[in-house]
Coordinates of C-alpha atoms in Angstrom, one line a residue:
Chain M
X1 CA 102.0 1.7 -51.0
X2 CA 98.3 0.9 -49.7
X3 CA 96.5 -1.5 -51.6
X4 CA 93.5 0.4 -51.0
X5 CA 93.4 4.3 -52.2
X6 CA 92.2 7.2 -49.7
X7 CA 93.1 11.0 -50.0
X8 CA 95.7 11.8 -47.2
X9 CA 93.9 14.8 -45.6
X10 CA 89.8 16.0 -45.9
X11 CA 88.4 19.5 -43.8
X12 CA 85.4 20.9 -43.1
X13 CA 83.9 23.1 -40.7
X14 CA 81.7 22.5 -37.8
X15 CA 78.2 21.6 -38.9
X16 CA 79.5 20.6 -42.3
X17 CA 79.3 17.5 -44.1
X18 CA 82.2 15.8 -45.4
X19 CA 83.1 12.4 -47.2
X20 CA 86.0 10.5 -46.9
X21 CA 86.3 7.6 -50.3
X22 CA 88.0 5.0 -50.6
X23 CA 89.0 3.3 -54.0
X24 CA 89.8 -0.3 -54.4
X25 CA 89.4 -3.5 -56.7
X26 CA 87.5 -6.4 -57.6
X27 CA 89.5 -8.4 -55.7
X28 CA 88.7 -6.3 -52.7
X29 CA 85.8 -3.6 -52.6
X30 CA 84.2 -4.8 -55.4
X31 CA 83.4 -8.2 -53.8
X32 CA 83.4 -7.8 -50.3
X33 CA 82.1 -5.4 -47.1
X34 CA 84.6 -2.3 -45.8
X35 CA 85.1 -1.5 -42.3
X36 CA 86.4 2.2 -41.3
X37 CA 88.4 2.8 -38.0
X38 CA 89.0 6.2 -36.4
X39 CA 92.2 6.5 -34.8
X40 CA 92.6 9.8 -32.8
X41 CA 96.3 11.2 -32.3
X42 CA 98.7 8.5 -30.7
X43 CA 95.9 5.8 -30.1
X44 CA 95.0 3.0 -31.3
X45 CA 92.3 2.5 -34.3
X46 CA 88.7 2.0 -33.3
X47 CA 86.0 0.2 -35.0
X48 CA 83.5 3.1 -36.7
X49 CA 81.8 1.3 -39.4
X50 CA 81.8 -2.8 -40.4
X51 CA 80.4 -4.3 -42.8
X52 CA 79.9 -1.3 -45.5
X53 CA 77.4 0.6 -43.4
X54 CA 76.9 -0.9 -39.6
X55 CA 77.5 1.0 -36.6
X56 CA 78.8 -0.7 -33.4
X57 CA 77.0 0.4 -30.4
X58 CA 77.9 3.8 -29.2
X59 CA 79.0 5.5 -32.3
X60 CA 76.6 8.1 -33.0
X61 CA 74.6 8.1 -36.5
X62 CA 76.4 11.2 -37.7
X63 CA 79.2 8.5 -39.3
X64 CA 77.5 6.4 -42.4
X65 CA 79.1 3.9 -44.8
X66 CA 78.1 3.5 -48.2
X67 CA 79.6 1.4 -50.9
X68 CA 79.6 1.6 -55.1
X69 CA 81.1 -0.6 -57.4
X70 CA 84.7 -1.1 -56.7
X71 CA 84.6 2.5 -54.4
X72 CA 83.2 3.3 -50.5
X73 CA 82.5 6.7 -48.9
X74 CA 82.8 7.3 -45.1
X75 CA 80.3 10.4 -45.0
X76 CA 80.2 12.4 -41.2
X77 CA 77.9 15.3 -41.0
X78 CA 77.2 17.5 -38.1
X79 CA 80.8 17.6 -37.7
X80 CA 82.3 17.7 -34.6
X81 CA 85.6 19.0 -33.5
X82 CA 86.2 15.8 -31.6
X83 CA 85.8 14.2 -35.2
X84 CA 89.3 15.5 -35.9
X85 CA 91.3 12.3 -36.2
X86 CA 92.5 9.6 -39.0
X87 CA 90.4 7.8 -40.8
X88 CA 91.1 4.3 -42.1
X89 CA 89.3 1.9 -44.6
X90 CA 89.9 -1.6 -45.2
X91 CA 88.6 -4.6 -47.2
X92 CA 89.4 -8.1 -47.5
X93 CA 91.1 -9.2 -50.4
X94 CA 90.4 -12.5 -52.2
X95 CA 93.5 -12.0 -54.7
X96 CA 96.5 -11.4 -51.8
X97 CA 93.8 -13.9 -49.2
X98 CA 94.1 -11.0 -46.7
X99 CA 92.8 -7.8 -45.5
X100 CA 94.0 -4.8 -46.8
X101 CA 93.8 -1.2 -46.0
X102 CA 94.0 2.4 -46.9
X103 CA 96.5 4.8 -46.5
X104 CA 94.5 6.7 -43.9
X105 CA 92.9 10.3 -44.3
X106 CA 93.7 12.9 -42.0
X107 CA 90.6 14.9 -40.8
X108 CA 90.4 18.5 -40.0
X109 CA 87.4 20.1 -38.8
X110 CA 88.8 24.2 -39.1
Chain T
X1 CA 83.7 -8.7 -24.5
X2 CA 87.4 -9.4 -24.8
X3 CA 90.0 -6.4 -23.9
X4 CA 93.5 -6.7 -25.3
X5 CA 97.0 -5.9 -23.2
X6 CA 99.8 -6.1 -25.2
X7 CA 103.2 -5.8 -24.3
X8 CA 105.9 -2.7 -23.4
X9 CA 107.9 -1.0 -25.8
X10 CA 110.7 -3.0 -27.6
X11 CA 114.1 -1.5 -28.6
X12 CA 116.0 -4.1 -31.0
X13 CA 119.1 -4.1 -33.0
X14 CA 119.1 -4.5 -37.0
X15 CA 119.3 -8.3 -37.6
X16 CA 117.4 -9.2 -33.8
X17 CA 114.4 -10.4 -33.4
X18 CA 111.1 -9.0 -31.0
X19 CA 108.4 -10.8 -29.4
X20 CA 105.4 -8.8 -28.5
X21 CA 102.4 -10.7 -26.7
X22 CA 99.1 -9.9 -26.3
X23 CA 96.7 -11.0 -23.5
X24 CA 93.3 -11.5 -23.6
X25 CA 91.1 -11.3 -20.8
X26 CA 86.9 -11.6 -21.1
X27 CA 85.5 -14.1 -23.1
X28 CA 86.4 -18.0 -24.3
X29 CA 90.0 -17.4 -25.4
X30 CA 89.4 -21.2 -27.2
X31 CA 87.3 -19.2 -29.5
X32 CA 89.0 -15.3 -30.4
X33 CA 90.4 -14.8 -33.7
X34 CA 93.6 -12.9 -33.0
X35 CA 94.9 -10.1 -35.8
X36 CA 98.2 -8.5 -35.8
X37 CA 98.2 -5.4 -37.7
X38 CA 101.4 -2.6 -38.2
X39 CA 101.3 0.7 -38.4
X40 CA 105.0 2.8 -39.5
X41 CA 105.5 5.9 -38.3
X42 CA 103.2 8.7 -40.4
X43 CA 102.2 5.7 -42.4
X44 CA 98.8 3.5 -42.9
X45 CA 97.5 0.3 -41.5
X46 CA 99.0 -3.0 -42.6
X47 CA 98.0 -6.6 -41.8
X48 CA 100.4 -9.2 -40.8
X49 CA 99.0 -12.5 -40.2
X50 CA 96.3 -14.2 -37.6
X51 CA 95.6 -17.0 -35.6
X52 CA 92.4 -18.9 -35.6
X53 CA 92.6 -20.5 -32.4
X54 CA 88.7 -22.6 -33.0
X55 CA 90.2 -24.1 -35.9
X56 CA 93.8 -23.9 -34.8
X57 CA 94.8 -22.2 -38.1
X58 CA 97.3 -19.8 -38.5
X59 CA 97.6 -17.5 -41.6
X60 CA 100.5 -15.1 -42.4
X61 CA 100.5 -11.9 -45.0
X62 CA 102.7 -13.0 -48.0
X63 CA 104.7 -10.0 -47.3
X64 CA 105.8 -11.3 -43.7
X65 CA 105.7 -15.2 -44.3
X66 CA 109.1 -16.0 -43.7
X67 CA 109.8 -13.6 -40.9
X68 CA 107.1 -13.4 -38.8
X69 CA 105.2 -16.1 -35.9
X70 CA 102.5 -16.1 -34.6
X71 CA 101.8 -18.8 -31.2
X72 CA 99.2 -18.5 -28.3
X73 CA 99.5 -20.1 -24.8
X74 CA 96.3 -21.1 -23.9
X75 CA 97.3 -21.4 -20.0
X76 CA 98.1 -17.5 -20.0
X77 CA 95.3 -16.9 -23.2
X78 CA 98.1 -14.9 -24.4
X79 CA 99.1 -15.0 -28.4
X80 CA 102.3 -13.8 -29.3
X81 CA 103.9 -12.3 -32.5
X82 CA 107.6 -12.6 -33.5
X83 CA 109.1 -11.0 -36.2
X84 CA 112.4 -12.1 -37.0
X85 CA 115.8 -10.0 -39.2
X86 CA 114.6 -6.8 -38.1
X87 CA 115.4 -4.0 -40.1
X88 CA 114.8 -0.1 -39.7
X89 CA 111.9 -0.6 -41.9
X90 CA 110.4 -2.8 -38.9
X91 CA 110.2 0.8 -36.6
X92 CA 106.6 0.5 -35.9
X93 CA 104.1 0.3 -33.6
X94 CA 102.5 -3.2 -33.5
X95 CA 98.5 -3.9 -32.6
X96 CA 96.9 -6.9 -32.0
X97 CA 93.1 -6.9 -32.4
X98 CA 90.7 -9.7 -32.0
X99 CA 88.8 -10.2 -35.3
X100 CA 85.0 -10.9 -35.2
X101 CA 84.8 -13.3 -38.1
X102 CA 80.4 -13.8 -38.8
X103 CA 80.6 -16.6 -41.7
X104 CA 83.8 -15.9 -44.2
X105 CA 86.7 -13.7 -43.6
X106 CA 85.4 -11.3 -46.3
X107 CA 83.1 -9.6 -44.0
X108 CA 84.9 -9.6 -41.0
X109 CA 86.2 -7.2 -39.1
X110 CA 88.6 -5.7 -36.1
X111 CA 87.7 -5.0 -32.8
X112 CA 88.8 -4.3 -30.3
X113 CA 92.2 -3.2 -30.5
X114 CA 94.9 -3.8 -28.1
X115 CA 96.9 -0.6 -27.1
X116 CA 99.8 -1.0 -29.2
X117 CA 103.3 -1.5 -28.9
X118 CA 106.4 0.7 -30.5
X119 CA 108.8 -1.4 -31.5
X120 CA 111.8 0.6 -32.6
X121 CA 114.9 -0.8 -34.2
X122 CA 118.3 1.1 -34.3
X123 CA 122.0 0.1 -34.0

């Protein structure tokens, strides 16, 4: 099982708002930033958001990254229908001296 | 920046081992952090080890520590990752990923991402 805790599937329609969370520790979240990767079907991940809420060049400002306690959000509004994908966050962990990651959340934009 | 080619798909044998390289090309390969990262099928993300070729230091998850290696040949700036007593629970695809490390390791991050490799193991 993932160390870090993520719903398995989110929808929304386009135009629509959604949130993706992601539930850790204090070993993980609680003292340190999360970075969220879109992986779109049979690719491999891509940087969306690092260090809790900074976008790499190119990815548009729809996608934001927030952080609370021992929990992050991936929030995406406008949505898109290319914003169907996977949605992975991850954390480093002081406790296992490693990163570790969610299960992934399956997007759907109906 | 640095773009990642990583090896062709392996088919192994329970109790084998695989070797999957990654090359790097762009950059000072002296200076990448290299990332090896797992992914089963319909499953999530998992870490394996690193190698931090400034410092020469290698790290390894505790859940891979006796199975898996992780070298780099500077002459071909290529870094390889062999896991060893594969089992069906090894079917996976297999990304390397440099990882930008700022000050400490607990704000770093991935990217990019090589293109993966499925590594599938069945008698």
């Amino acid at each position: 099982q993932s160390v870090l805790t993520q719903p398995p599937s989110v929808s929304g329609t386009p135009g629509q708002r959604v949130t993706i969370s992601c539930s850790g520790s204090s070993s993980n979240i609680g003292s340190n930033t999360v970075n969220w990767y879109q992986q779109l079907p049979g690719t491999a991940p891509k940087l969306l958001i690092y260090k809790t809420n900074q976008r790499p060049s190119g990815v548009p400002d729809r996608f934001s990254g927030s952080k609370s306690g021992t929990s992050a959000s991936l929030a995406i509004s406008g949505l898109e229908s290319e914003d169907e994908s996977d949605y992975h966050c991850a954390a480093w962990d002081d406790s296992l001296n490693g990163p570790v990651f969610g299960g992934g959340t399956k997007l759907t934009v109906l | 920046q640095v773009q990642l080619m990583q090896s062709g798909p392996e088919v192994k044998e329970p109790g084998s081992s695989v070797k999957v390289s990654c090359k790097a090309s762009g950059g000072s390969f002296s200076s990448y952090t290299i990332t090896w990262v797992r992914q089963a099928p319909g499953q999530g993300l998992e870490w394996m080890g690193r190698i931090i070729r400034i410092f020469g230091t290698i790290n390894y998850a505790q859940k891979f520590h006796d199975r898996v290696t992780i070298t780099a040949d500077d002459s071909t700036s290529t870094v390889y990752m062999e896991l060893s007593s594969l089992t069906s629970e090894d079917t996976a695809v297999y990304y390397c990923a440099e990882e930008i490390v700022p000050a400490t390791s607990a704000h770093s991050w991935f990217d990019p991402w090589g293109q993966g490799t499925l590594v599938t193991v069945s008698s």
